[in-house]
mmCIF file of C-alpha atoms and ligand atoms in Angstrom:
data_model
loop_
_atom_site.group_PDB
_atom_site.id
_atom_site.type_symbol
_atom_site.label_atom_id
_atom_site.label_comp_id
_atom_site.label_asym_id
_atom_site.label_seq_id
_atom_site.Cartn_x
_atom_site.Cartn_y
_atom_site.Cartn_z
ATOM 1 C CA MET E 1 -85.978 -114.512 55.691
ATOM 2 C CA PRO E 2 -87.567 -111.397 55.854
ATOM 3 C CA ASP E 3 -85.892 -108.650 57.714
ATOM 4 C CA THR E 4 -88.120 -108.201 60.800
ATOM 5 C CA SER E 5 -85.853 -105.272 62.246
ATOM 6 C CA PRO E 6 -87.888 -101.904 62.721
ATOM 7 C CA LEU E 7 -88.379 -99.805 59.762
ATOM 8 C CA ALA E 8 -88.309 -96.105 59.784
ATOM 9 C CA VAL E 9 -90.264 -94.285 57.156
ATOM 10 C CA CYS E 10 -89.278 -90.731 56.551
ATOM 11 C CA VAL E 11 -92.168 -88.718 54.703
ATOM 12 C CA GLY E 12 -91.059 -85.113 53.329
ATOM 13 C CA GLU E 13 -89.341 -83.083 50.553
ATOM 14 C CA GLY E 14 -85.917 -83.837 48.902
ATOM 15 C CA LEU E 15 -84.027 -81.210 47.747
ATOM 16 C CA VAL E 16 -80.475 -80.322 45.928
ATOM 17 C CA SER E 17 -78.771 -77.458 47.496
ATOM 18 C CA PHE E 18 -76.196 -75.620 46.067
ATOM 19 C CA VAL E 19 -73.658 -73.928 48.761
ATOM 20 C CA PRO E 20 -71.002 -71.760 47.439
ATOM 21 C CA ALA E 21 -67.389 -72.561 47.229
ATOM 22 C CA THR E 22 -66.718 -68.892 48.632
ATOM 23 C CA ALA E 23 -68.463 -66.622 50.795
ATOM 24 C CA ALA E 24 -69.651 -63.773 48.548
ATOM 25 C CA PRO E 25 -72.585 -62.150 46.938
ATOM 26 C CA LEU E 26 -74.295 -64.819 44.426
ATOM 27 C CA GLU E 27 -73.686 -62.625 41.599
ATOM 28 C CA ASP E 28 -69.903 -63.250 42.166
ATOM 29 C CA VAL E 29 -70.121 -66.985 42.701
ATOM 30 C CA ARG E 30 -68.864 -69.517 40.160
ATOM 31 C CA THR E 31 -68.419 -72.883 41.977
ATOM 32 C CA PHE E 32 -71.213 -74.233 43.912
ATOM 33 C CA HIS E 33 -71.228 -77.578 45.936
ATOM 34 C CA ARG E 34 -73.967 -80.114 45.165
ATOM 35 C CA SER E 35 -75.322 -82.084 47.682
ATOM 36 C CA LEU E 36 -78.632 -83.822 49.000
ATOM 37 C CA ALA E 37 -81.048 -82.067 51.516
ATOM 38 C CA GLY E 38 -84.186 -81.671 52.718
ATOM 39 C CA ALA E 39 -84.770 -82.336 56.443
ATOM 40 C CA GLU E 40 -86.740 -85.574 56.218
ATOM 41 C CA TRP E 41 -84.209 -87.136 53.439
ATOM 42 C CA ASN E 42 -81.039 -86.077 55.552
ATOM 43 C CA THR E 43 -82.548 -87.735 58.681
ATOM 44 C CA ALA E 44 -83.518 -90.861 56.321
ATOM 45 C CA ILE E 45 -79.769 -91.331 55.101
ATOM 46 C CA ALA E 46 -78.778 -90.496 59.045
ATOM 47 C CA LEU E 47 -80.964 -93.321 60.277
ATOM 48 C CA ALA E 48 -79.747 -96.092 57.721
ATOM 49 C CA SER E 49 -76.237 -94.902 58.684
ATOM 50 C CA ALA E 50 -77.122 -95.637 61.945
ATOM 51 C CA GLY E 51 -78.219 -99.139 61.388
ATOM 52 C CA ILE E 52 -81.985 -98.658 60.923
ATOM 53 C CA ARG E 53 -83.795 -100.306 58.219
ATOM 54 C CA THR E 54 -85.364 -96.919 56.065
ATOM 55 C CA ALA E 55 -87.428 -95.715 53.336
ATOM 56 C CA VAL E 56 -88.490 -92.533 51.820
ATOM 57 C CA VAL E 57 -92.140 -91.625 50.800
ATOM 58 C CA SER E 58 -91.836 -88.740 48.618
ATOM 59 C CA ARG E 59 -91.697 -87.060 44.760
ATOM 60 C CA VAL E 60 -88.986 -85.962 42.531
ATOM 61 C CA GLY E 61 -89.099 -84.546 39.031
ATOM 62 C CA ASP E 62 -88.039 -86.994 36.275
ATOM 63 C CA ASP E 63 -84.550 -84.809 35.696
ATOM 64 C CA GLY E 64 -81.285 -85.192 36.491
ATOM 65 C CA PHE E 65 -81.756 -83.939 40.248
ATOM 66 C CA GLY E 66 -84.183 -86.036 41.071
ATOM 67 C CA ARG E 67 -81.918 -88.943 39.706
ATOM 68 C CA PHE E 68 -79.103 -87.773 41.579
ATOM 69 C CA LEU E 69 -81.211 -87.530 45.000
ATOM 70 C CA THR E 70 -82.750 -90.994 44.610
ATOM 71 C CA ALA E 71 -79.184 -92.786 43.562
ATOM 72 C CA GLU E 72 -78.361 -90.647 46.891
ATOM 73 C CA LEU E 73 -80.678 -92.765 49.250
ATOM 74 C CA ARG E 74 -79.703 -96.213 47.378
ATOM 75 C CA ARG E 75 -76.236 -95.208 47.828
ATOM 76 C CA HIS E 76 -76.981 -95.244 51.700
ATOM 77 C CA GLU E 77 -79.152 -98.016 51.711
ATOM 78 C CA VAL E 78 -82.496 -96.058 51.795
ATOM 79 C CA ASP E 79 -85.261 -97.949 50.266
ATOM 80 C CA ASP E 80 -86.246 -95.272 47.602
ATOM 81 C CA SER E 81 -89.328 -97.573 46.162
ATOM 82 C CA ALA E 82 -91.897 -95.271 47.076
ATOM 83 C CA VAL E 83 -90.250 -91.969 45.837
ATOM 84 C CA ASP E 84 -92.219 -91.548 42.656
ATOM 85 C CA VAL E 85 -91.428 -89.528 39.501
ATOM 86 C CA ASP E 86 -93.240 -86.700 38.215
ATOM 87 C CA ALA E 87 -93.043 -86.515 34.453
ATOM 88 C CA GLU E 88 -94.209 -82.511 34.469
ATOM 89 C CA ALA E 89 -92.663 -80.865 37.932
ATOM 90 C CA PRO E 90 -88.869 -80.434 38.611
ATOM 91 C CA THR E 91 -87.124 -81.373 41.554
ATOM 92 C CA GLY E 92 -86.857 -78.632 44.024
ATOM 93 C CA LEU E 93 -83.568 -76.907 44.917
ATOM 94 C CA TYR E 94 -82.185 -74.360 47.054
ATOM 95 C CA VAL E 95 -78.887 -72.088 46.935
ATOM 96 C CA LYS E 96 -77.461 -70.942 50.136
ATOM 97 C CA GLU E 97 -75.736 -67.652 50.227
ATOM 98 C CA LEU E 98 -72.725 -67.190 52.288
ATOM 99 C CA SER E 99 -71.682 -63.607 53.556
ATOM 100 C CA PRO E 100 -68.908 -62.994 55.858
ATOM 101 C CA ARG E 101 -69.410 -61.223 59.086
ATOM 102 C CA PRO E 102 -67.310 -58.418 60.571
ATOM 103 C CA ASP E 103 -65.893 -60.695 63.224
ATOM 104 C CA GLY E 104 -64.693 -63.417 60.439
ATOM 105 C CA SER E 105 -67.823 -66.095 60.807
ATOM 106 C CA VAL E 106 -69.845 -66.500 58.137
ATOM 107 C CA ASP E 107 -73.695 -66.044 57.675
ATOM 108 C CA GLY E 108 -75.608 -68.389 55.523
ATOM 109 C CA THR E 109 -79.247 -67.497 53.853
ATOM 110 C CA MET E 110 -81.337 -70.013 52.201
ATOM 111 C CA HIS E 111 -82.836 -69.051 48.975
ATOM 112 C CA TYR E 112 -85.678 -71.982 47.872
ATOM 113 C CA TYR E 113 -86.605 -72.716 44.204
ATOM 114 C CA ARG E 114 -88.986 -75.222 45.089
ATOM 115 C CA SER E 115 -92.395 -73.793 44.380
ATOM 116 C CA GLY E 116 -94.436 -75.800 42.102
ATOM 117 C CA SER E 117 -91.777 -78.909 42.442
ATOM 118 C CA ALA E 118 -92.565 -82.302 42.350
ATOM 119 C CA ALA E 119 -92.555 -82.876 45.807
ATOM 120 C CA ALA E 120 -95.147 -79.868 46.367
ATOM 121 C CA ALA E 121 -97.495 -82.558 44.738
ATOM 122 C CA LEU E 122 -97.247 -85.070 47.428
ATOM 123 C CA SER E 123 -100.959 -85.783 48.146
ATOM 124 C CA PRO E 124 -103.051 -88.319 50.104
ATOM 125 C CA ALA E 125 -102.492 -90.331 47.092
ATOM 126 C CA THR E 126 -98.684 -90.289 47.157
ATOM 127 C CA LEU E 127 -99.127 -92.380 50.870
ATOM 128 C CA GLU E 128 -101.795 -94.954 48.702
ATOM 129 C CA SER E 129 -99.210 -95.987 46.245
ATOM 130 C CA PRO E 130 -98.590 -99.725 46.527
ATOM 131 C CA ALA E 131 -95.181 -99.222 47.103
ATOM 132 C CA ALA E 132 -95.843 -96.455 50.018
ATOM 133 C CA SER E 133 -98.921 -98.516 51.496
ATOM 134 C CA VAL E 134 -96.786 -101.662 52.017
ATOM 135 C CA LEU E 135 -94.208 -99.458 53.714
ATOM 136 C CA LEU E 136 -96.342 -97.524 56.015
ATOM 137 C CA ALA E 137 -98.105 -100.874 56.989
ATOM 138 C CA HIS E 138 -94.957 -102.151 58.316
ATOM 139 C CA ALA E 139 -93.336 -98.842 59.547
ATOM 140 C CA ALA E 140 -92.529 -98.993 63.249
ATOM 141 C CA LEU E 141 -91.670 -95.289 63.112
ATOM 142 C CA VAL E 142 -92.708 -92.377 60.580
ATOM 143 C CA HIS E 143 -90.935 -89.643 60.622
ATOM 144 C CA THR E 144 -92.204 -86.104 59.172
ATOM 145 C CA SER E 145 -91.669 -82.192 59.649
ATOM 146 C CA GLY E 146 -93.238 -78.841 59.720
ATOM 147 C CA ILE E 147 -92.043 -78.387 56.429
ATOM 148 C CA THR E 148 -94.603 -80.748 54.557
ATOM 149 C CA PRO E 149 -97.415 -78.548 55.390
ATOM 150 C CA ALA E 150 -95.838 -75.708 54.418
ATOM 151 C CA LEU E 151 -95.352 -76.789 50.971
ATOM 152 C CA SER E 152 -99.133 -77.331 49.338
ATOM 153 C CA ALA E 153 -102.678 -77.720 50.463
ATOM 154 C CA SER E 154 -102.257 -81.470 49.058
ATOM 155 C CA ALA E 155 -98.775 -82.168 50.915
ATOM 156 C CA ARG E 156 -100.772 -80.646 54.197
ATOM 157 C CA ALA E 157 -103.295 -82.930 53.491
ATOM 158 C CA ALA E 158 -100.861 -85.945 53.024
ATOM 159 C CA GLN E 159 -99.438 -85.104 56.377
ATOM 160 C CA ASP E 160 -102.681 -84.802 58.098
ATOM 161 C CA ALA E 161 -103.471 -88.343 56.653
ATOM 162 C CA LEU E 162 -100.249 -89.528 58.241
ATOM 163 C CA PHE E 163 -101.490 -88.089 62.060
ATOM 164 C CA ASP E 164 -104.834 -89.198 61.318
ATOM 165 C CA ALA E 165 -104.377 -92.653 60.287
ATOM 166 C CA PRO E 166 -104.624 -95.552 62.935
ATOM 167 C CA ARG E 167 -101.141 -95.958 64.646
ATOM 168 C CA ASP E 168 -101.195 -100.018 65.652
ATOM 169 C CA GLY E 169 -98.237 -98.844 67.917
ATOM 170 C CA ARG E 170 -96.597 -97.157 65.319
ATOM 171 C CA LEU E 171 -94.605 -94.213 66.372
ATOM 172 C CA LEU E 172 -95.090 -90.694 64.892
ATOM 173 C CA SER E 173 -92.182 -88.509 65.007
ATOM 174 C CA PHE E 174 -92.425 -84.674 63.937
ATOM 175 C CA ASP E 175 -89.860 -81.990 63.735
ATOM 176 C CA VAL E 176 -90.640 -78.794 63.806
ATOM 177 C CA ASN E 177 -88.312 -77.237 61.493
ATOM 178 C CA TRP E 178 -90.041 -73.438 61.415
ATOM 179 C CA ARG E 179 -89.190 -72.373 57.939
ATOM 180 C CA PRO E 180 -90.785 -68.798 57.706
ATOM 181 C CA ALA E 181 -89.911 -68.451 54.019
ATOM 182 C CA LEU E 182 -92.315 -71.374 53.180
ATOM 183 C CA TRP E 183 -95.222 -69.734 55.248
ATOM 184 C CA ARG E 184 -94.979 -65.964 54.235
ATOM 185 C CA GLY E 185 -98.098 -64.133 54.522
ATOM 186 C CA ARG E 186 -99.527 -66.820 56.620
ATOM 187 C CA GLN E 187 -97.170 -67.449 59.539
ATOM 188 C CA ASP E 188 -99.890 -67.388 62.146
ATOM 189 C CA GLU E 189 -101.644 -70.076 60.522
ATOM 190 C CA GLY E 190 -98.138 -72.014 60.410
ATOM 191 C CA ARG E 191 -97.817 -71.659 63.741
ATOM 192 C CA ALA E 192 -101.187 -73.182 64.773
ATOM 193 C CA VAL E 193 -100.808 -75.827 62.175
ATOM 194 C CA ILE E 194 -97.158 -76.883 63.680
ATOM 195 C CA SER E 195 -98.624 -76.541 67.469
ATOM 196 C CA ASP E 196 -101.467 -79.363 66.603
ATOM 197 C CA TYR E 197 -98.916 -81.598 64.867
ATOM 198 C CA VAL E 198 -96.443 -81.508 67.819
ATOM 199 C CA ARG E 199 -99.640 -82.281 70.111
ATOM 200 C CA ARG E 200 -100.257 -85.450 67.959
ATOM 201 C CA ALA E 201 -96.875 -86.580 67.614
ATOM 202 C CA ASP E 202 -95.086 -89.186 70.125
ATOM 203 C CA ILE E 203 -91.884 -87.849 69.623
ATOM 204 C CA ALA E 204 -91.435 -83.958 69.059
ATOM 205 C CA PHE E 205 -88.440 -82.130 67.992
ATOM 206 C CA CYS E 206 -87.852 -78.479 68.111
ATOM 207 C CA THR E 207 -84.785 -76.016 68.136
ATOM 208 C CA ARG E 208 -84.714 -73.700 71.035
ATOM 209 C CA PRO E 209 -84.818 -70.481 68.186
ATOM 210 C CA ASP E 210 -87.660 -72.289 66.616
ATOM 211 C CA ALA E 211 -89.478 -72.903 69.827
ATOM 212 C CA GLU E 212 -89.259 -68.938 70.760
ATOM 213 C CA SER E 213 -90.461 -68.310 67.068
ATOM 214 C CA VAL E 214 -93.370 -70.417 66.895
ATOM 215 C CA PHE E 215 -94.301 -71.000 70.488
ATOM 216 C CA GLY E 216 -93.333 -67.589 71.926
ATOM 217 C CA THR E 217 -90.740 -69.637 74.513
ATOM 218 C CA ALA E 218 -87.563 -71.362 74.181
ATOM 219 C CA GLU E 219 -87.670 -72.575 77.771
ATOM 220 C CA PRO E 220 -87.990 -76.250 77.894
ATOM 221 C CA ASP E 221 -90.039 -76.671 81.081
ATOM 222 C CA ARG E 222 -92.453 -73.861 79.497
ATOM 223 C CA LEU E 223 -92.653 -75.807 76.427
ATOM 224 C CA ARG E 224 -93.373 -78.871 78.157
ATOM 225 C CA GLU E 225 -96.242 -77.360 79.840
ATOM 226 C CA LEU E 226 -97.771 -76.079 76.676
ATOM 227 C CA PHE E 227 -96.907 -79.742 74.840
ATOM 228 C CA PRO E 228 -97.713 -82.381 77.514
ATOM 229 C CA GLU E 229 -98.836 -84.798 74.547
ATOM 230 C CA PRO E 230 -95.995 -86.267 72.885
ATOM 231 C CA ARG E 231 -94.380 -88.916 75.054
ATOM 232 C CA TYR E 232 -90.954 -87.573 73.872
ATOM 233 C CA LEU E 233 -90.151 -83.701 73.697
ATOM 234 C CA LEU E 234 -86.942 -82.173 72.709
ATOM 235 C CA ALA E 235 -85.589 -78.842 72.867
ATOM 236 C CA THR E 236 -82.084 -78.566 71.016
ATOM 237 C CA SER E 237 -79.279 -75.732 70.592
ATOM 238 C CA PRO E 238 -75.748 -76.130 69.448
ATOM 239 C CA ASP E 239 -74.769 -76.294 72.952
ATOM 240 C CA GLY E 240 -76.739 -79.300 74.054
ATOM 241 C CA ALA E 241 -80.480 -80.818 74.146
ATOM 242 C CA VAL E 242 -83.026 -80.870 76.676
ATOM 243 C CA ALA E 243 -85.296 -84.097 76.475
ATOM 244 C CA PHE E 244 -88.491 -84.982 78.041
ATOM 245 C CA ASP E 245 -89.683 -88.734 78.729
ATOM 246 C CA GLY E 246 -93.075 -88.330 80.434
ATOM 247 C CA ALA E 247 -92.444 -85.696 83.235
ATOM 248 C CA GLU E 248 -88.653 -87.234 82.978
ATOM 249 C CA ARG E 249 -86.422 -84.013 81.868
ATOM 250 C CA THR E 250 -83.010 -84.968 80.944
ATOM 251 C CA ASP E 251 -80.257 -82.376 79.869
ATOM 252 C CA SER E 252 -77.457 -83.116 77.788
ATOM 253 C CA ARG E 253 -74.301 -81.343 76.497
ATOM 254 C CA SER E 254 -73.229 -81.293 72.768
ATOM 255 C CA LEU E 255 -70.089 -82.752 71.813
ATOM 256 C CA ASP E 256 -67.026 -80.403 71.264
ATOM 257 C CA VAL E 257 -66.179 -80.589 67.672
ATOM 258 C CA PRO E 258 -64.908 -78.380 64.813
ATOM 259 C CA VAL E 259 -67.703 -77.408 62.860
ATOM 260 C CA VAL E 260 -67.476 -77.792 58.874
ATOM 261 C CA GLU E 261 -70.712 -76.863 57.959
ATOM 262 C CA SER E 262 -73.922 -76.784 60.366
ATOM 263 C CA ILE E 263 -76.457 -77.724 57.875
ATOM 264 C CA GLY E 264 -78.598 -80.694 58.650
ATOM 265 C CA ALA E 265 -76.958 -81.372 62.328
ATOM 266 C CA GLY E 266 -80.860 -81.139 63.557
ATOM 267 C CA ASP E 267 -81.860 -83.782 60.998
ATOM 268 C CA ALA E 268 -79.085 -86.029 61.898
ATOM 269 C CA PHE E 269 -79.757 -85.303 66.079
ATOM 270 C CA ALA E 270 -83.453 -86.793 65.077
ATOM 271 C CA ALA E 271 -82.360 -89.649 63.376
ATOM 272 C CA GLY E 272 -79.787 -90.659 66.292
ATOM 273 C CA PHE E 273 -82.268 -90.063 68.954
ATOM 274 C CA LEU E 274 -84.795 -92.048 66.744
ATOM 275 C CA ALA E 275 -82.241 -94.990 65.995
ATOM 276 C CA GLY E 276 -81.886 -95.269 69.996
ATOM 277 C CA VAL E 277 -86.072 -95.490 70.901
ATOM 278 C CA LEU E 278 -86.047 -97.933 67.921
ATOM 279 C CA THR E 279 -83.307 -100.002 69.485
ATOM 280 C CA GLY E 280 -84.442 -99.620 72.833
ATOM 281 C CA LEU E 281 -81.649 -97.192 74.557
ATOM 282 C CA SER E 282 -82.469 -95.404 77.383
ATOM 283 C CA LEU E 283 -83.040 -91.766 77.339
ATOM 284 C CA THR E 284 -79.891 -91.127 78.130
ATOM 285 C CA GLY E 285 -78.521 -93.736 75.677
ATOM 286 C CA SER E 286 -80.521 -92.256 72.645
ATOM 287 C CA LEU E 287 -79.253 -88.411 73.785
ATOM 288 C CA ALA E 288 -75.904 -89.649 73.348
ATOM 289 C CA ARG E 289 -76.646 -91.245 70.145
ATOM 290 C CA ALA E 290 -78.341 -88.030 68.722
ATOM 291 C CA HIS E 291 -75.412 -86.007 69.549
ATOM 292 C CA ARG E 292 -72.815 -88.428 68.097
ATOM 293 C CA ILE E 293 -74.592 -88.706 65.030
ATOM 294 C CA ALA E 294 -75.137 -84.895 64.936
ATOM 295 C CA THR E 295 -71.440 -84.349 65.429
ATOM 296 C CA ARG E 296 -70.672 -86.574 61.842
ATOM 297 C CA ALA E 297 -73.037 -84.097 59.834
ATOM 298 C CA LEU E 298 -71.223 -80.889 61.449
ATOM 299 C CA VAL E 299 -67.476 -82.447 60.688
ATOM 300 C CA SER E 300 -68.086 -84.255 57.520
ATOM 301 C CA THR E 301 -70.724 -82.647 55.248
ATOM 302 C CA ARG E 302 -68.210 -81.854 52.419
ATOM 303 C CA ASP E 303 -67.225 -85.246 52.137
ATOM 304 C CA HIS E 304 -70.679 -86.450 52.149
ATOM 305 C CA ILE E 305 -71.229 -84.113 49.088
ATOM 306 C CA ASP E 306 -68.669 -85.477 46.633
HETATM 307 N N1 LIG D 401 -71.875 -76.039 67.297
HETATM 308 C C1 LIG D 401 -72.211 -77.416 67.501
HETATM 309 N N2 LIG D 401 -71.107 -77.938 68.172
HETATM 310 C C2 LIG D 401 -71.515 -79.496 68.543
HETATM 311 N N3 LIG D 401 -73.022 -79.757 68.117
HETATM 312 C C3 LIG D 401 -73.813 -79.207 67.442
HETATM 313 C C4 LIG D 401 -73.443 -77.875 67.325
HETATM 314 N N4 LIG D 401 -74.673 -77.524 66.610
HETATM 315 C C5 LIG D 401 -75.430 -78.269 66.607
HETATM 316 N N5 LIG D 401 -74.918 -79.314 67.035
HETATM 317 C C6 LIG D 401 -75.665 -80.760 67.117
HETATM 318 O O1 LIG D 401 -76.645 -80.890 66.312
HETATM 319 C C7 LIG D 401 -77.901 -80.965 67.532
HETATM 320 C C8 LIG D 401 -79.239 -79.593 67.092
HETATM 321 O O2 LIG D 401 -78.710 -78.513 66.947
HETATM 322 P P1 LIG D 401 -79.537 -77.384 66.558
HETATM 323 O O3 LIG D 401 -78.807 -76.051 66.178
HETATM 324 O O4 LIG D 401 -80.406 -77.351 67.513
HETATM 325 O O5 LIG D 401 -80.329 -77.616 65.180
HETATM 326 P P2 LIG D 401 -80.340 -77.476 63.395
HETATM 327 O O6 LIG D 401 -79.254 -77.879 62.794
HETATM 328 O O7 LIG D 401 -81.618 -78.028 63.059
HETATM 329 O O8 LIG D 401 -80.302 -75.781 63.460
HETATM 330 C C9 LIG D 401 -77.277 -80.142 68.781
HETATM 331 O O9 LIG D 401 -78.300 -80.698 69.786
HETATM 332 C C10 LIG D 401 -76.107 -80.701 68.585
HETATM 333 O O10 LIG D 401 -76.231 -82.299 69.244
HETATM 334 O O1 LIG D 402 -85.387 -76.190 54.450
HETATM 335 C C1 LIG D 402 -85.735 -77.125 54.240
HETATM 336 O O2 LIG D 402 -86.630 -77.284 53.736
HETATM 337 C C2 LIG D 402 -84.791 -78.279 53.997
HETATM 338 O O3 LIG D 402 -85.106 -79.283 54.411
HETATM 339 C C3 LIG D 402 -83.415 -78.105 53.912
HETATM 340 C C4 LIG D 402 -82.404 -78.341 54.682
HETATM 341 O O4 LIG D 402 -81.468 -79.686 54.329
HETATM 342 C C5 LIG D 402 -82.724 -78.777 55.990
HETATM 343 O O5 LIG D 402 -83.522 -77.672 56.359
HETATM 344 C C6 LIG D 402 -81.398 -78.999 56.900
HETATM 345 O O6 LIG D 402 -82.235 -78.528 58.153
HETATM 346 P P1 LIG D 402 -81.231 -78.508 59.842
HETATM 347 O O7 LIG D 402 -80.945 -79.764 60.447
HETATM 348 O O8 LIG D 402 -82.154 -77.653 60.638
HETATM 349 O O9 LIG D 402 -80.109 -77.889 59.307
#
C-alpha cells in the first residue's frame, strides 16, 4: 500500500561543515569535526526524525562530500531521489572558526566555501526533473529559506518558481535565515527579496536578531503588523518563541538544557513546529514539539556528527 502520510519536501543547499576540535585561530587547528549542515537539510533530517515522511530537492557534487551528504539523508530515512549529482561543480563547504571570549564563552564565525557549488546551480530545471516533479506534486508542505535566493540568480529563480506554482492546498514554509555574507554588496536587495517571500509564505520563521537586521524590528507584534499575510508567523530566540496563528499570539519558553553546540537549533525548531502542523497539533502543541526537537540539536550535535 502506498504511504499516504503527509510528505514534506525541503529545497536548498546541503553543506559539509567543519567545526574545530579546539577554539583557536584556524591556522592553529589540526582537527575538525565533519558534519552535515545546510539549513533546509538540517530541517529535513529533523522532520524525518520526528516521524514525518520527508524528501530533499537539491544538487551535490560528484565527490566524497556529496556522497557523505546523501548517505546522511538515507541514514535518517530522508528521500534523496531528487538530489541531483553535478559532474563538474563541487559540494559546498563551510568552516567554523571558534574564538574564546574573555568571559570564557566561545564565539563562532562561519567561513563559506560554496560559491560556484553544485547547489548554486539549482534552477527551475532542478524542480522539473522526474523525481522532483513527483515529490513536489505529492507534497503536503514545501520548506525553503532565505539562503537559496542568495546563492545565485538561477537558485533564486527556482525559489520563485516554488512560490509562483499553484499551491493546491500545499503549505509553503519559509525560514528567513538571514546570511549577510551571502548578500554582500546587495543587502538591501536581500532584505526586499526576503520580505517578499515572508509575505507569500503560509508559515514563516525568523529569529529575533534576524528580524532586527532585515525588517528593522524584533518586536513580535510589530512584525505581525508588517507581515499579516502568513497564517503562522514565528519569532524565535534562545529564550523562547512567539507564534501567531492569524491574530492569536502565543508566547512559549525554551527548555532549560546544557548547550553543547547551537548550530542548527533554529532549523530543528522549524522541523518540530512543521511536524506539529502536519500532524494536526494545536499551536501550543506545535510550539512544545518545536522546543523539544530544537533541544535535541543543542545537546547532541557531536553525536550526530560521528
Ligand atoms: N540556549 C538555548 N537553550 C534552549 N533552547 C534553545 C537555546 N538556543 C536555541 N534554542 C531553541 O532553538 C530555538 C531557535 O533558537 P534561535 O536562537 O532563535 O535560532 P537559531 O539557532 O536559528 O539562531 C529556540 O526557540 C529554542 O527552542
Ligand atoms: O548558513 C548556511 O548556509 C547554513 O545553512 C549553515 C547551517 O547549517 C545553518 O545555517 C544553521 O542554522 P541555524 O539553525 O540558524 O543555526
